[in-house]
Coordinates of C-alpha atoms (C1' of nucleotides) in Angstrom, one line a residue:
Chain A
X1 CA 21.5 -0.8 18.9
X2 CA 17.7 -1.2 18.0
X3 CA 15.3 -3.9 16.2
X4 CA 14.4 -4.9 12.8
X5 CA 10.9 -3.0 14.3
X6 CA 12.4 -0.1 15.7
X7 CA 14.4 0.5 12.5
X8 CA 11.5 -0.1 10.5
X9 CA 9.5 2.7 12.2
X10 CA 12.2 5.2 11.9
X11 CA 12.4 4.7 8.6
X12 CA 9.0 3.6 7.3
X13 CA 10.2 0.8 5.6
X14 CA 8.7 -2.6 6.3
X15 CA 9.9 -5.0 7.9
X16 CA 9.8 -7.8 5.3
X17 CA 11.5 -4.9 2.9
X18 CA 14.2 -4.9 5.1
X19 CA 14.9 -8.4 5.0
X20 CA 14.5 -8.4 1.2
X21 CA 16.9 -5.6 1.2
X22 CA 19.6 -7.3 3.1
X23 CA 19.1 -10.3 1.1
X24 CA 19.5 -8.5 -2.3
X25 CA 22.8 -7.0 -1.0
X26 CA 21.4 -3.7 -0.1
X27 CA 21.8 -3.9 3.5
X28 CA 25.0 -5.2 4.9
X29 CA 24.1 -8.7 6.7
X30 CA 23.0 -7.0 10.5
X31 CA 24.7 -8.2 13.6
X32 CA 22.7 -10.5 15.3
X33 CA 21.7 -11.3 19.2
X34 CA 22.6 -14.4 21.0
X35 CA 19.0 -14.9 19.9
X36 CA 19.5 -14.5 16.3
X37 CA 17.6 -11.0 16.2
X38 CA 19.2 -8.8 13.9
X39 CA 20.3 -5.5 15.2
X40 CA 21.4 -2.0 13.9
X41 CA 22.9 1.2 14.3
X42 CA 23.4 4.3 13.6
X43 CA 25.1 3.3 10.0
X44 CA 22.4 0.9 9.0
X45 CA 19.8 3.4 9.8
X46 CA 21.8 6.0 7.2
X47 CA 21.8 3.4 4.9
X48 CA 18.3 2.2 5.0
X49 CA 17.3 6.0 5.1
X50 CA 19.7 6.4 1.7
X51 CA 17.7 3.3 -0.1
X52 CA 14.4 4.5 0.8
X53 CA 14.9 8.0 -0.5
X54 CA 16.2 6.8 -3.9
X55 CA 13.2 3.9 -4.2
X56 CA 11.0 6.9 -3.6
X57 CA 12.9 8.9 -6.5
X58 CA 12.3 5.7 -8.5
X59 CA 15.9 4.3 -8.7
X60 CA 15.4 0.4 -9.1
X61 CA 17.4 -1.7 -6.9
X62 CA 20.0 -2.3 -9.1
X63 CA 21.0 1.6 -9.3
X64 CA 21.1 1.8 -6.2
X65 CA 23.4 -1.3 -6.1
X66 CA 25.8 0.8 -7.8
X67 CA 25.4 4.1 -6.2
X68 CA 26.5 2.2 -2.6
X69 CA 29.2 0.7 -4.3
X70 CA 30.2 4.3 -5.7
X71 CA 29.7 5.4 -2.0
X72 CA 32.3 2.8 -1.0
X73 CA 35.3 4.0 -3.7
X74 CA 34.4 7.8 -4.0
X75 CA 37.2 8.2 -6.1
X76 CA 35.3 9.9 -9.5
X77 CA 32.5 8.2 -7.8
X78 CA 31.2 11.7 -8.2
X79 CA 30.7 12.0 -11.8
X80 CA 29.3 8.2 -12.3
X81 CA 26.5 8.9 -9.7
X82 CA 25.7 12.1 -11.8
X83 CA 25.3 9.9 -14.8
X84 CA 22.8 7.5 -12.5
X85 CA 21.0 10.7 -11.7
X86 CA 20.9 12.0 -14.8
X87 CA 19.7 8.6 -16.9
X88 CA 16.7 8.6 -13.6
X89 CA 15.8 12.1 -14.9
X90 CA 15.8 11.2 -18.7
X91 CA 13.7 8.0 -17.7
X92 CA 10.9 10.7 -15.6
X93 CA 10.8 12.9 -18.1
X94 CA 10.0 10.5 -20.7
X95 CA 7.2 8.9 -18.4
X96 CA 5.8 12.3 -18.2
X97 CA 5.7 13.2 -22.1
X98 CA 3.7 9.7 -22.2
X99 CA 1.8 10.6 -19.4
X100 CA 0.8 13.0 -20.8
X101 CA -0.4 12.1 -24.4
X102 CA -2.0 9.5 -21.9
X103 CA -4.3 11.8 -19.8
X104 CA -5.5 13.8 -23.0
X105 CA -6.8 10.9 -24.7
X106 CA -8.5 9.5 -21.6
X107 CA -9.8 13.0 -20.9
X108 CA -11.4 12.9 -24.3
X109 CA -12.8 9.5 -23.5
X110 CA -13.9 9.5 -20.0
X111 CA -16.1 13.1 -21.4
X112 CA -17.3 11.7 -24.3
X113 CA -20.8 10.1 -22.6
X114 CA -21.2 12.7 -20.2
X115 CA -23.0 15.2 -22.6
X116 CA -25.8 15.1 -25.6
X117 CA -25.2 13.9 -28.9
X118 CA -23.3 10.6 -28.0
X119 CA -26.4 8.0 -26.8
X120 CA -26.6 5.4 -29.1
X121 CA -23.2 3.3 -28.6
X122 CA -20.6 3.8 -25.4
X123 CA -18.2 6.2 -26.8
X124 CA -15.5 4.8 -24.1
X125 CA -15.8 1.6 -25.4
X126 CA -16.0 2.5 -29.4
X127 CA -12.7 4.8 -28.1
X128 CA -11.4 1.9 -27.2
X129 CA -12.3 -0.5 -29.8
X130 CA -10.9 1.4 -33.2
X131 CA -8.0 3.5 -32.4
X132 CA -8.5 6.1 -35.5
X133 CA -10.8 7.7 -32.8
X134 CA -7.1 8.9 -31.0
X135 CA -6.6 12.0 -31.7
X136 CA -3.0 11.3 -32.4
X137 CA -0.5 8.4 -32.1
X138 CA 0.4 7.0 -28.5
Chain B
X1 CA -9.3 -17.7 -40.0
X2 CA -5.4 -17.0 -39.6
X3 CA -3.0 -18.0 -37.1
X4 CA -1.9 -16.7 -33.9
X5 CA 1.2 -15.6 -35.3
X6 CA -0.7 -13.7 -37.8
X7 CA -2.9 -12.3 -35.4
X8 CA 0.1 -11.3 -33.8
X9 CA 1.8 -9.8 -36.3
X10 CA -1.9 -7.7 -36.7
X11 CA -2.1 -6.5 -33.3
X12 CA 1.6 -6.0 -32.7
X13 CA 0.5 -8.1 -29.7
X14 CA 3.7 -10.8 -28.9
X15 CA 2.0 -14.4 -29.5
X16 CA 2.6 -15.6 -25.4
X17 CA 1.2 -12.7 -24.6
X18 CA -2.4 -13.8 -26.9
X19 CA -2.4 -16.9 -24.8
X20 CA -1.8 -15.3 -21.6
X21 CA -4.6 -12.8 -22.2
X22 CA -6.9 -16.0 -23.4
X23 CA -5.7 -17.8 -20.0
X24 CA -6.8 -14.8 -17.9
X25 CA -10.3 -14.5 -19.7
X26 CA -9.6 -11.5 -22.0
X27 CA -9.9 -13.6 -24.8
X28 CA -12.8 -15.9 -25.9
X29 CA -10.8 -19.6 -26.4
X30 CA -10.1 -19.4 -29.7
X31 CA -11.2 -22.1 -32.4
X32 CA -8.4 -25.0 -32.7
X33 CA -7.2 -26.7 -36.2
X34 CA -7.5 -30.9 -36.2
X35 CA -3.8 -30.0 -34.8
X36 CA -4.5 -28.3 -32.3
X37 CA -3.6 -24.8 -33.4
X38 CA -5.5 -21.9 -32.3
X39 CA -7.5 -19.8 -35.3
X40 CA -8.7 -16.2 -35.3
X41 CA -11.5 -14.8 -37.1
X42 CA -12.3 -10.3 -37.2
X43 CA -14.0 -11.1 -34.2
X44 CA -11.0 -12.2 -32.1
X45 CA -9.2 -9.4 -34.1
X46 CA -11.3 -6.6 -32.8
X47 CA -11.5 -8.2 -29.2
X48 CA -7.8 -7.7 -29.0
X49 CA -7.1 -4.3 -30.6
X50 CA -9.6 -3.6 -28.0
X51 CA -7.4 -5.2 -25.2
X52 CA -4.1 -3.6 -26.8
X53 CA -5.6 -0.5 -26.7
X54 CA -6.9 -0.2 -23.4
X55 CA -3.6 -1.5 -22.5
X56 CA -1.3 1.1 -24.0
X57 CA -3.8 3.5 -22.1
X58 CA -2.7 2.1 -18.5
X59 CA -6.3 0.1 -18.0
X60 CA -5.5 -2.9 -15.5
X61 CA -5.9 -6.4 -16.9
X62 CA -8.8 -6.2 -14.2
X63 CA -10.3 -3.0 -15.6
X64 CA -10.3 -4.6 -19.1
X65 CA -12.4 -7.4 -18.1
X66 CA -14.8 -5.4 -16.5
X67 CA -15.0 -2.9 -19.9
X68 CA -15.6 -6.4 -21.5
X69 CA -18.5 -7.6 -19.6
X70 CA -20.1 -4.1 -19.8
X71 CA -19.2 -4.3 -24.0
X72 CA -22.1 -7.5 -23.6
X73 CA -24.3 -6.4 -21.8
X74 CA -25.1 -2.8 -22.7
X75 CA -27.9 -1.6 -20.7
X76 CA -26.0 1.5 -18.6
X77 CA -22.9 0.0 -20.0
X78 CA -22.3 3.9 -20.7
X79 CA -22.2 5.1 -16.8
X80 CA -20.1 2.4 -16.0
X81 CA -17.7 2.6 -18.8
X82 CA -17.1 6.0 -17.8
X83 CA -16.6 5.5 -14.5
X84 CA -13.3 3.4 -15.3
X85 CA -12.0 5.8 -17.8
X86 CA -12.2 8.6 -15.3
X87 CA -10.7 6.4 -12.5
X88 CA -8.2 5.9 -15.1
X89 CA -7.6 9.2 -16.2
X90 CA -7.4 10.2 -12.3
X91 CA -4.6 7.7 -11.7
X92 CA -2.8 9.3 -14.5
X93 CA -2.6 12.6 -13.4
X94 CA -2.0 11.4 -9.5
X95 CA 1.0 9.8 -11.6
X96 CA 2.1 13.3 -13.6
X97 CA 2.2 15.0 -10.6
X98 CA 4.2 12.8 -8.5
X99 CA 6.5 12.3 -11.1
X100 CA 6.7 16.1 -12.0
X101 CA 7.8 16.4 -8.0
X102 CA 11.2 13.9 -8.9
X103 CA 11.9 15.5 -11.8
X104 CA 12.3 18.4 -10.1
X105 CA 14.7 16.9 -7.7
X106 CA 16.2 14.9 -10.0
X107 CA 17.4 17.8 -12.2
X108 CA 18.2 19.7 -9.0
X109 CA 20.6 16.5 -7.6
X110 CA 21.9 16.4 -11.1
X111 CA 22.9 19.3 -11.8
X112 CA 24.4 19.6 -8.6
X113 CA 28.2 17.9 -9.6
X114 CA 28.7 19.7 -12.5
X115 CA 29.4 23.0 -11.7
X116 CA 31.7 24.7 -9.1
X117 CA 31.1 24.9 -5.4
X118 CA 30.5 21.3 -4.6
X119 CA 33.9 19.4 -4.4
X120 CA 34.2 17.9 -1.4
X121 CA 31.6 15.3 -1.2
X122 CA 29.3 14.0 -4.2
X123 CA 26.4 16.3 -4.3
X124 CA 24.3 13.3 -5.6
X125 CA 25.3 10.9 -2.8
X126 CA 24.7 14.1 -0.1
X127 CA 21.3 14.5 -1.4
X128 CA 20.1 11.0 -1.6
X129 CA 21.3 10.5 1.9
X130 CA 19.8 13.4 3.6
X131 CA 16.1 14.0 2.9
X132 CA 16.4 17.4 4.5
X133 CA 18.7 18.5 1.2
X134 CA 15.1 18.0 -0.7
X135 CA 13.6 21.3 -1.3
X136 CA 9.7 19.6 -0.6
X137 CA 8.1 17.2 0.5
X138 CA 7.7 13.6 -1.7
Chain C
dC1 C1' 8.1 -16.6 35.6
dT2 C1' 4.6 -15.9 32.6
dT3 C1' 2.5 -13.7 28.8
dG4 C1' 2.2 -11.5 24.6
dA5 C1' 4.4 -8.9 21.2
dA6 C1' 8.1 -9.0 18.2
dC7 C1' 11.1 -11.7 15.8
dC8 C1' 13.0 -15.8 12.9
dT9 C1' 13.0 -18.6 8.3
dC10 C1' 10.7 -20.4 4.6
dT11 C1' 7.4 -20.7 0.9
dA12 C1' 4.2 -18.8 -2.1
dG13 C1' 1.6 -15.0 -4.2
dT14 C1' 1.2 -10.4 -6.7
dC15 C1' 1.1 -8.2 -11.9
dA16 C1' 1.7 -8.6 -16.6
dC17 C1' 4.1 -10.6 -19.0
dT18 C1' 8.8 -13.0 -21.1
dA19 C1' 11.9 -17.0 -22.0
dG20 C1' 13.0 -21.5 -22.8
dA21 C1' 12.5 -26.7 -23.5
dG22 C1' 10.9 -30.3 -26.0
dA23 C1' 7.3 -32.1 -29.0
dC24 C1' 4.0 -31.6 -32.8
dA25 C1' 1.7 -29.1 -37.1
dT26 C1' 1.8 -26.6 -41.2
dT27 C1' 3.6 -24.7 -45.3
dA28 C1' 6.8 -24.0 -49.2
dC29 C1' 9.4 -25.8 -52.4
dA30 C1' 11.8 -29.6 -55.1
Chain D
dT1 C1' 5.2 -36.9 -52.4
dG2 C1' 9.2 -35.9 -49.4
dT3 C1' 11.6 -32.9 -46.6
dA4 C1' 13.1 -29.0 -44.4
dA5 C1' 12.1 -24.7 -42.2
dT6 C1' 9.2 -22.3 -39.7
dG7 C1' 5.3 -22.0 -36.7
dT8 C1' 2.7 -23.7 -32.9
dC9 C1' 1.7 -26.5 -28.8
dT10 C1' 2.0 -27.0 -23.5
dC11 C1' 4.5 -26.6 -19.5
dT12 C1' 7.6 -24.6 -16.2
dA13 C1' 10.2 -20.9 -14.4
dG14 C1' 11.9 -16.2 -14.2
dT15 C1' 11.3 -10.9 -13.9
dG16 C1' 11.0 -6.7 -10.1
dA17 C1' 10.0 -5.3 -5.7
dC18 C1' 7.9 -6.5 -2.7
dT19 C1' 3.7 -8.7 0.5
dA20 C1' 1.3 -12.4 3.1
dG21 C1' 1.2 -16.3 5.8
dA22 C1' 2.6 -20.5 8.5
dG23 C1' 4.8 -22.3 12.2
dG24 C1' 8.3 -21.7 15.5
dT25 C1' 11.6 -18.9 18.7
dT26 C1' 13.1 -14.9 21.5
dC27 C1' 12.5 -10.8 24.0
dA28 C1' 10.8 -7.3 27.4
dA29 C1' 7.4 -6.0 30.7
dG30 C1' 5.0 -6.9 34.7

DNA sequence: CTTGAACCTCTAGTCACTAGAGACATTACA
DNA sequence: TGTAATGTCTCTAGTGACTAGAGGTTCAAG
């Protein structure tokens, strides 16, 4: 049985996170001292490890509500945490396609003042003011 | 002189959002009716196609405000301007490549249910829960 | 037994909006 | 000119996923 702090170094999630975690139904509610210090074990720190790694994949809190609850009834619990996986993915990729447009545009920009020919106005700032400078929609 | 609404319906900028950008500073205060209503001239038009733009392009509220001081005062404007664009631009590739790492273990976790060879426990659960499943770092 | 670090709860702040309540203004049409 | 519908006003509160701080309590080391 360790601390809130211990936990919290093992895992690299903050303290406060792990509080707001247990509050949003994340963490089960820890056992506590005589003291009222929560304390955890081996479990918690699986869990906590579990959360963390699918906050850093990007799963909101609310997937990851329902891939624990899969965890709990793994009856075709399989096959409904590929669909989680698989809607994350769709959601990445499509952040990357606009990413993407993104970065040419603002590549096109951020060059635009560094060489000759464009002195008279800011071509950032025209870029930005009149949008039929974009090369194409975004 | 039109109407917020019909500035909104211009912009394709959602009329609470007009009056939050006006509350943060973005906006000039806008000219009021005898009733109190707020009207818009091409100025205020231009100011926030301007703001929607740099927007859709990822540019902080923060950053915007700064573009805008540097629109009225334009001595070196230029240097500056560019600066923010290319601190922009850097964010947004930091952001491809991150997310370009996920997809990649996304599409690996997801793909990991549907064929043969993983029965026993959901593949998607496994790899979630154990880091060391990952094929690199993230 | 004392000290200092870690812990507790609670409230409020972050960013960039969005939603809703309840009241007032404007506009279109009869 | 009257009225009804739509638009607008301000204000407060909610979103997601935390983070920061106040003020008080408990733990572990020496």
């Amino acid at each position: 049985m360790f601390s809130i702090g211990e936990l919290s170094k093992r895992t690299k999630v903050k303290v406060p996170t792990i509080r707001y975690y247990e509050e949003m139904g994340l963490l089960a509610e820890a056992e506590r001292t005589s003291g009222n210090q929560r304390r955890y074990d081996k479990a918690g720190l699986e869990r906590l490890s579990f959360i963390r790694h699918a906050r850093d994949l990007g799963f909101s809190i609310e997937a990851i509500s329902s891939l624990i609850e899969l965890q709990d009834h793994p009856d075709r619990s399989c096959e409904a945490a590929t669909n989680i996986a698989t809607s994350q993915l769709e959601e990445v990729r499509a952040k990357i396609k606009r990413l993407k447009t993104l970065e040419k545009e603002l590549s096109r920009i951020s060059k635009g003042c560094d060489g000759e020919g464009v002195s008279e106005d800011c071509y950032v700032l025209a870029s930005l003011a009149d949008h039929n400078l974009c090369d194409r929609e975004h």
